[in-house]
XYZ file of N, CA and C in Angstrom:
462
model
N 3.387 -41.864 -3.807
C 3.456 -41.127 -2.618
C 2.565 -39.782 -2.812
N 2.137 -39.190 -1.721
C 1.366 -38.202 -1.961
C 1.988 -36.854 -1.642
N 1.474 -35.799 -1.952
C 1.964 -34.465 -1.604
C 2.064 -34.332 -0.154
N 3.223 -33.994 0.299
C 3.483 -33.779 1.937
C 4.179 -34.678 2.495
N 4.341 -35.978 1.752
C 4.906 -37.303 2.461
C 6.512 -37.007 2.922
N 7.042 -36.319 1.834
C 8.422 -36.076 2.353
C 8.835 -35.080 3.387
N 7.955 -34.108 3.390
C 8.074 -33.180 4.553
C 7.511 -33.567 5.900
N 6.532 -34.629 5.807
C 6.283 -35.211 7.113
C 7.422 -36.291 7.529
N 8.104 -37.043 6.360
C 9.025 -37.692 6.988
C 10.334 -37.082 7.493
N 10.438 -35.797 6.967
C 11.487 -34.920 7.304
C 11.177 -34.677 9.022
N 10.442 -34.424 9.222
C 9.684 -34.053 10.785
C 9.854 -35.280 11.542
N 9.499 -36.662 10.940
C 9.743 -37.713 11.756
C 11.137 -37.971 11.954
N 12.186 -37.565 11.073
C 13.607 -37.613 11.032
C 13.989 -36.812 12.093
N 13.191 -35.515 12.243
C 14.032 -34.827 13.339
C 13.382 -35.233 14.480
N 12.619 -36.112 14.779
C 12.177 -36.876 16.106
C 12.998 -37.799 16.211
N 13.434 -38.743 15.371
C 14.436 -39.804 15.454
C 15.872 -39.343 15.699
N 16.113 -38.154 15.529
C 17.419 -37.434 15.918
C 17.317 -36.987 17.488
N 16.229 -36.787 18.014
C 15.906 -36.422 19.357
C 16.217 -37.529 19.870
N 15.834 -38.857 19.722
C 16.188 -40.274 20.124
C 17.550 -40.453 20.269
N 18.203 -40.290 19.185
C 19.551 -40.378 19.129
C 20.192 -39.585 20.087
N 19.940 -38.216 20.578
C 20.522 -37.435 21.415
C 20.147 -38.159 22.766
N 19.154 -38.776 22.918
C 18.882 -39.527 24.334
C 19.370 -40.744 24.269
N 20.347 -41.307 23.325
C 20.967 -42.630 23.300
C 20.030 -43.419 23.007
N 18.697 -43.329 22.314
C 17.849 -44.166 21.902
C 18.268 -44.844 20.417
N 17.781 -45.823 20.089
C 17.758 -46.368 18.569
C 17.042 -45.110 17.926
N 17.600 -44.329 16.876
C 16.935 -43.326 16.207
C 16.053 -43.629 15.236
N 14.568 -43.836 15.840
C 13.405 -43.968 15.139
C 12.315 -42.952 15.545
N 11.924 -42.415 14.413
C 10.996 -41.225 14.815
C 9.772 -41.633 14.195
N 8.327 -41.062 14.648
C 7.121 -41.321 14.084
C 6.388 -40.055 14.542
N 5.497 -39.884 13.567
C 4.416 -38.857 13.644
C 3.080 -39.551 13.401
N 2.084 -38.941 14.129
C 0.734 -39.204 13.549
C 0.200 -37.994 13.079
N -0.508 -38.061 11.858
C -0.976 -36.817 11.203
C -2.421 -37.113 10.792
N -3.144 -35.890 11.125
C -4.538 -35.931 10.772
C -4.756 -34.549 10.108
N -5.681 -34.572 8.879
C -5.840 -33.206 8.289
C -4.824 -32.417 8.198
N -3.695 -32.910 7.874
C -2.615 -32.015 7.665
C -1.824 -31.410 8.900
N -2.273 -32.015 10.126
C -1.642 -31.490 11.152
C -0.970 -32.801 12.060
N 0.338 -32.419 12.553
C 0.655 -33.466 13.557
C -0.119 -33.449 14.951
N -0.432 -34.731 15.191
C -1.396 -34.947 16.418
C -0.622 -35.514 17.472
N 0.519 -36.195 16.835
C 1.369 -36.956 17.945
C 2.950 -37.009 17.214
N 3.585 -37.014 17.992
C 5.125 -37.467 17.614
C 5.651 -38.196 18.873
N 6.632 -39.088 18.495
C 7.396 -39.670 19.308
C 8.798 -40.308 18.656
N 9.696 -40.828 19.606
C 10.737 -41.520 19.196
C 10.975 -42.661 20.038
N 11.752 -43.732 19.721
C 12.046 -44.839 20.553
C 12.525 -44.452 21.731
N 11.867 -45.171 22.858
C 12.216 -45.090 24.207
C 12.365 -46.573 24.798
N 12.856 -47.232 24.203
C 12.840 -48.811 24.910
C 13.894 -48.964 25.710
N 15.225 -48.364 25.172
C 16.419 -48.290 26.540
C 16.131 -47.538 27.549
N 15.590 -46.074 27.388
C 15.640 -45.370 28.649
C 14.554 -45.947 29.700
N 13.452 -46.448 29.113
C 12.331 -46.726 29.894
C 12.318 -48.351 30.272
N 13.320 -49.087 29.725
C 13.301 -50.459 29.904
C 12.054 -51.233 29.502
N 11.330 -50.755 28.495
C 10.129 -51.185 27.926
C 10.244 -51.746 26.768
N 10.192 -52.998 26.230
C 10.337 -53.619 24.851
C 9.402 -53.059 24.090
N 8.213 -52.404 24.601
C 7.056 -52.104 23.505
C 7.287 -50.605 23.347
N 8.025 -49.996 24.039
C 8.042 -48.240 23.849
C 8.799 -47.958 22.334
N 8.312 -48.684 21.196
C 8.840 -48.127 20.156
C 8.029 -47.050 19.598
N 8.679 -46.214 18.625
C 8.033 -44.760 18.268
C 6.726 -44.950 17.713
N 6.510 -46.117 17.169
C 5.049 -46.329 16.535
C 3.993 -46.547 17.627
N 4.437 -47.277 18.522
C 3.583 -47.475 19.766
C 3.197 -46.400 20.548
N 4.312 -45.670 20.934
C 4.232 -44.509 21.705
C 3.275 -43.342 20.817
N 3.490 -43.122 19.539
C 2.850 -42.317 18.725
C 1.204 -42.542 18.772
N 0.968 -43.843 18.673
C -0.303 -44.396 18.601
C -1.005 -44.093 20.089
N -0.323 -44.221 21.057
C -0.916 -44.108 22.451
C -1.257 -42.464 22.756
N -0.424 -41.660 22.386
C -0.319 -40.378 22.372
C -1.517 -39.759 21.378
N -1.793 -40.259 20.225
C -2.791 -39.733 19.274
C -4.036 -40.265 19.788
N -4.133 -41.233 20.319
C -5.481 -42.013 20.838
C -5.787 -41.062 22.231
N -4.955 -40.666 22.768
C -5.160 -40.025 24.086
C -5.799 -38.550 23.648
N -5.068 -37.984 22.627
C -5.165 -36.682 22.408
C -6.679 -36.506 21.659
N -6.904 -37.588 20.770
C -8.154 -37.466 20.018
C -9.595 -38.212 20.558
N -9.150 -38.778 21.912
C -9.978 -39.204 22.526
C -10.529 -40.744 22.065
N -10.078 -41.581 21.432
C -10.115 -42.669 21.072
C -9.136 -43.812 20.760
N -9.413 -45.151 20.729
C -8.576 -46.043 20.285
C -8.419 -46.538 18.963
N -9.694 -45.877 18.203
C -9.595 -46.108 16.689
C -9.507 -44.866 16.124
N -8.147 -44.996 15.481
C -7.473 -43.662 14.595
C -7.703 -43.908 13.060
N -9.075 -43.834 12.659
C -9.316 -44.234 11.220
C -9.066 -43.128 10.381
N -8.638 -41.974 10.708
C -8.307 -41.082 9.812
C -6.812 -40.487 9.924
N -6.189 -41.094 10.744
C -4.656 -40.688 11.020
C -3.794 -41.513 10.075
N -2.987 -41.025 9.481
C -1.582 -41.443 8.916
C -0.575 -41.551 9.799
N 0.249 -42.704 9.525
C 1.594 -42.567 10.535
C 2.575 -42.765 9.449
N 3.797 -41.886 10.064
C 5.071 -41.696 9.307
C 5.842 -42.072 10.215
N 6.997 -43.067 9.938
C 8.073 -43.588 10.672
C 9.282 -43.732 9.862
N 10.344 -43.543 10.412
C 11.724 -43.674 9.598
C 12.327 -44.794 9.329
N 11.508 -45.989 9.958
C 12.135 -47.595 9.809
C 10.686 -48.247 9.581
N 10.757 -48.957 8.698
C 9.618 -50.095 8.429
C 9.343 -50.802 9.815
N 7.740 -50.466 10.041
C 7.335 -51.140 11.433
C 7.526 -52.633 11.225
N 7.890 -53.022 12.687
C 8.131 -54.314 13.111
C 6.682 -55.209 13.205
N 6.638 -56.385 13.492
C 5.377 -57.131 13.625
C 4.610 -56.548 14.819
N 5.262 -56.148 16.095
C 4.281 -55.700 17.301
C 3.732 -54.373 16.645
N 4.584 -53.604 16.242
C 3.838 -52.165 15.663
C 3.031 -52.308 14.661
N 3.073 -53.284 13.707
C 2.094 -53.415 12.496
C 0.775 -54.051 13.140
N 1.202 -54.928 14.135
C -0.207 -55.270 14.946
C -1.039 -54.061 15.605
N -0.342 -53.059 16.213
C -0.890 -52.029 16.758
C -1.440 -51.206 15.852
N -1.040 -51.218 14.563
C -1.451 -50.273 13.697
C -2.771 -50.668 13.268
N -3.053 -51.992 13.132
C -4.198 -52.841 12.711
C -5.083 -52.677 13.938
N -4.605 -52.720 14.891
C -5.708 -52.610 15.998
C -6.331 -51.110 16.052
N -5.331 -50.174 15.918
C -5.997 -48.809 15.697
C -6.456 -48.328 14.570
N -6.654 -49.312 13.665
C -7.360 -48.908 12.268
C -6.680 -47.733 11.429
N -5.498 -47.728 11.581
C -4.625 -46.655 10.871
C -4.854 -47.099 9.364
N -5.279 -45.887 8.599
C -5.418 -46.495 7.194
C -4.199 -46.355 6.312
N -3.154 -45.720 6.755
C -2.075 -45.584 5.778
C -0.743 -45.331 6.601
N 0.372 -46.153 6.209
C 1.607 -45.779 6.959
C 2.513 -45.864 5.953
N 3.413 -44.588 6.198
C 4.595 -44.335 5.284
C 5.692 -44.398 6.016
N 6.751 -45.004 5.481
C 7.949 -45.511 6.151
C 9.132 -45.035 5.356
N 10.376 -44.690 6.001
C 11.488 -44.445 5.377
C 12.221 -45.767 4.830
N 13.305 -46.172 5.696
C 14.025 -47.207 5.467
C 13.438 -48.640 5.562
N 13.537 -49.534 4.740
C 13.253 -50.775 4.870
C 13.960 -51.702 6.090
N 13.442 -52.362 6.562
C 14.123 -53.358 7.594
C 14.172 -55.005 7.237
N 15.252 -55.184 6.479
C 15.155 -56.577 6.027
C 15.112 -57.743 7.185
N 15.429 -57.250 8.518
C 15.575 -58.195 9.324
C 14.410 -58.384 10.298
N 13.325 -57.357 10.379
C 12.122 -57.342 11.175
C 10.781 -56.673 10.558
N 11.079 -56.211 9.491
C 10.023 -55.355 8.556
C 8.691 -56.108 8.399
N 7.831 -55.690 8.754
C 6.463 -56.319 8.740
C 5.501 -55.397 7.832
N 5.835 -54.613 7.204
C 5.140 -54.047 6.096
C 5.846 -53.962 4.629
N 6.329 -55.132 4.429
C 6.730 -55.445 3.095
C 8.159 -56.180 3.032
N 9.040 -56.274 3.959
C 10.015 -56.985 4.165
C 10.096 -58.388 4.398
N 9.584 -58.608 5.424
C 9.348 -60.022 6.037
C 7.895 -60.330 5.917
N 7.184 -59.589 6.267
C 5.685 -59.848 6.290
C 5.023 -58.652 5.441
N 3.705 -59.023 5.245
C 2.659 -57.849 4.623
C 1.519 -57.670 5.507
N 1.671 -57.204 6.533
C 0.792 -57.122 7.521
C -0.458 -56.262 6.967
N -0.324 -55.207 6.383
C -1.195 -54.342 6.022
C -1.807 -54.846 4.861
N -1.589 -55.860 4.231
C -2.291 -56.613 2.989
C -3.056 -57.751 3.365
N -2.683 -58.403 4.673
C -3.211 -59.687 4.994
C -4.789 -59.803 5.146
N -5.213 -60.286 4.189
C -6.668 -60.520 4.252
C -7.520 -61.208 5.411
N -6.488 -62.080 6.117
C -6.922 -62.748 7.250
C -7.135 -61.916 8.572
N -6.744 -60.856 8.446
C -6.908 -59.829 9.663
C -8.286 -58.929 9.132
N -8.632 -58.216 10.349
C -10.152 -57.486 10.239
C -9.748 -56.004 9.663
N -8.627 -55.569 9.658
C -8.226 -54.408 9.094
C -7.042 -54.359 8.031
N -6.935 -53.636 6.999
C -5.768 -53.662 6.094
C -5.498 -52.021 6.109
N -4.044 -51.775 5.843
C -3.865 -50.281 5.532
C -3.028 -50.269 4.423
N -3.127 -49.161 3.806
C -1.992 -48.834 2.638
C -0.632 -48.575 3.410
N 0.480 -48.995 2.254
C 1.951 -48.803 2.774
C 2.628 -48.229 1.856
N 3.543 -47.028 2.162
C 4.129 -46.328 1.172
C 5.689 -46.445 1.819
N 6.432 -47.146 1.201
C 7.797 -47.370 1.788
C 8.973 -46.837 1.062
N 10.004 -46.378 1.503
C 11.253 -45.811 0.797
C 11.293 -44.349 0.847
N 10.101 -43.584 1.524
C 10.355 -42.040 1.575
C 11.374 -41.655 2.448
N 12.446 -40.946 1.668
C 13.661 -40.507 2.384
C 14.493 -41.744 3.139
N 14.406 -42.553 2.270
C 14.929 -44.146 2.838
C 16.525 -43.954 3.161
N 17.200 -43.426 2.241
C 18.599 -43.099 2.361
C 18.921 -42.259 3.686
N 18.387 -40.958 3.565
C 18.676 -40.327 4.951
C 18.002 -41.176 6.171
N 17.118 -42.018 6.277
C 16.620 -42.773 7.443
C 17.604 -43.770 7.749
N 18.257 -44.558 6.741
C 19.272 -45.448 7.015
C 20.462 -45.075 7.412
N 20.791 -43.695 6.866
C 21.958 -43.193 7.127
C 22.265 -42.754 8.628
N 20.965 -42.373 9.328
C 20.899 -42.116 10.623
C 21.200 -43.205 11.670
N 20.451 -44.388 11.044
C 20.578 -45.545 11.851
C 21.876 -46.101 11.636
N 22.462 -46.201 10.647
C 23.933 -46.504 10.387
C 24.983 -45.727 11.144
N 24.870 -44.457 11.337
C 25.671 -43.649 12.222
C 25.566 -44.047 13.560
N 24.461 -44.140 14.101
C 23.998 -44.503 15.380
C 24.875 -45.757 15.863
N 24.740 -46.775 15.189
C 25.188 -48.083 15.318
C 26.738 -48.145 15.134
N 27.265 -47.547 14.387
C 28.576 -47.282 13.978
C 29.188 -46.560 15.129
N 28.552 -45.464 15.777
C 29.274 -44.829 17.002
C 29.226 -46.062 18.195
N 28.089 -46.850 18.278
C 27.988 -47.542 19.480
C 29.037 -48.962 19.165
N 29.282 -49.394 17.965
C 30.232 -50.287 17.822
C 31.616 -49.854 17.948
N 31.879 -48.552 17.535
C 33.214 -48.072 17.829
C 34.017 -48.230 16.600
N 35.430 -47.735 16.576
C 36.091 -47.860 15.227
C 36.644 -49.310 15.110
N 36.305 -50.371 15.737
C 36.878 -51.786 15.424
C 35.454 -52.397 14.691
N 34.226 -51.538 14.611
C 33.226 -52.007 13.827
C 32.516 -53.482 14.329
């Protein structure tokens, strides 16, 4: 873990909470370049009826537009939940060098739990992964959200 990872993850958690207030699955992501946030996003799949509107994909789109390139070779991504296979693929295509995530996702995680996309030598790009940063806080936000959705019967 690098200096600043916890602080960036706290900011990603704030973004995830914005998503929860919008009744979205509370996952937040940041794109950070040279110590500055160039883009932030939370999931919007439910409100936009778009299965690709995950926080990571949205933050990559925004960062690409802001920086004027589809190659984000100096940008780090911070996300509150381990990226899924779709998001990890987008990260590969954007040439992101480093991904930092909060909670592991044993059902869909593609950066250590089910797959190791960032380390796959068959792909044309690899990226460093740091998992578990503020993992308890990130997991608790998701558990609260789904607990409310399920109601008292669970």
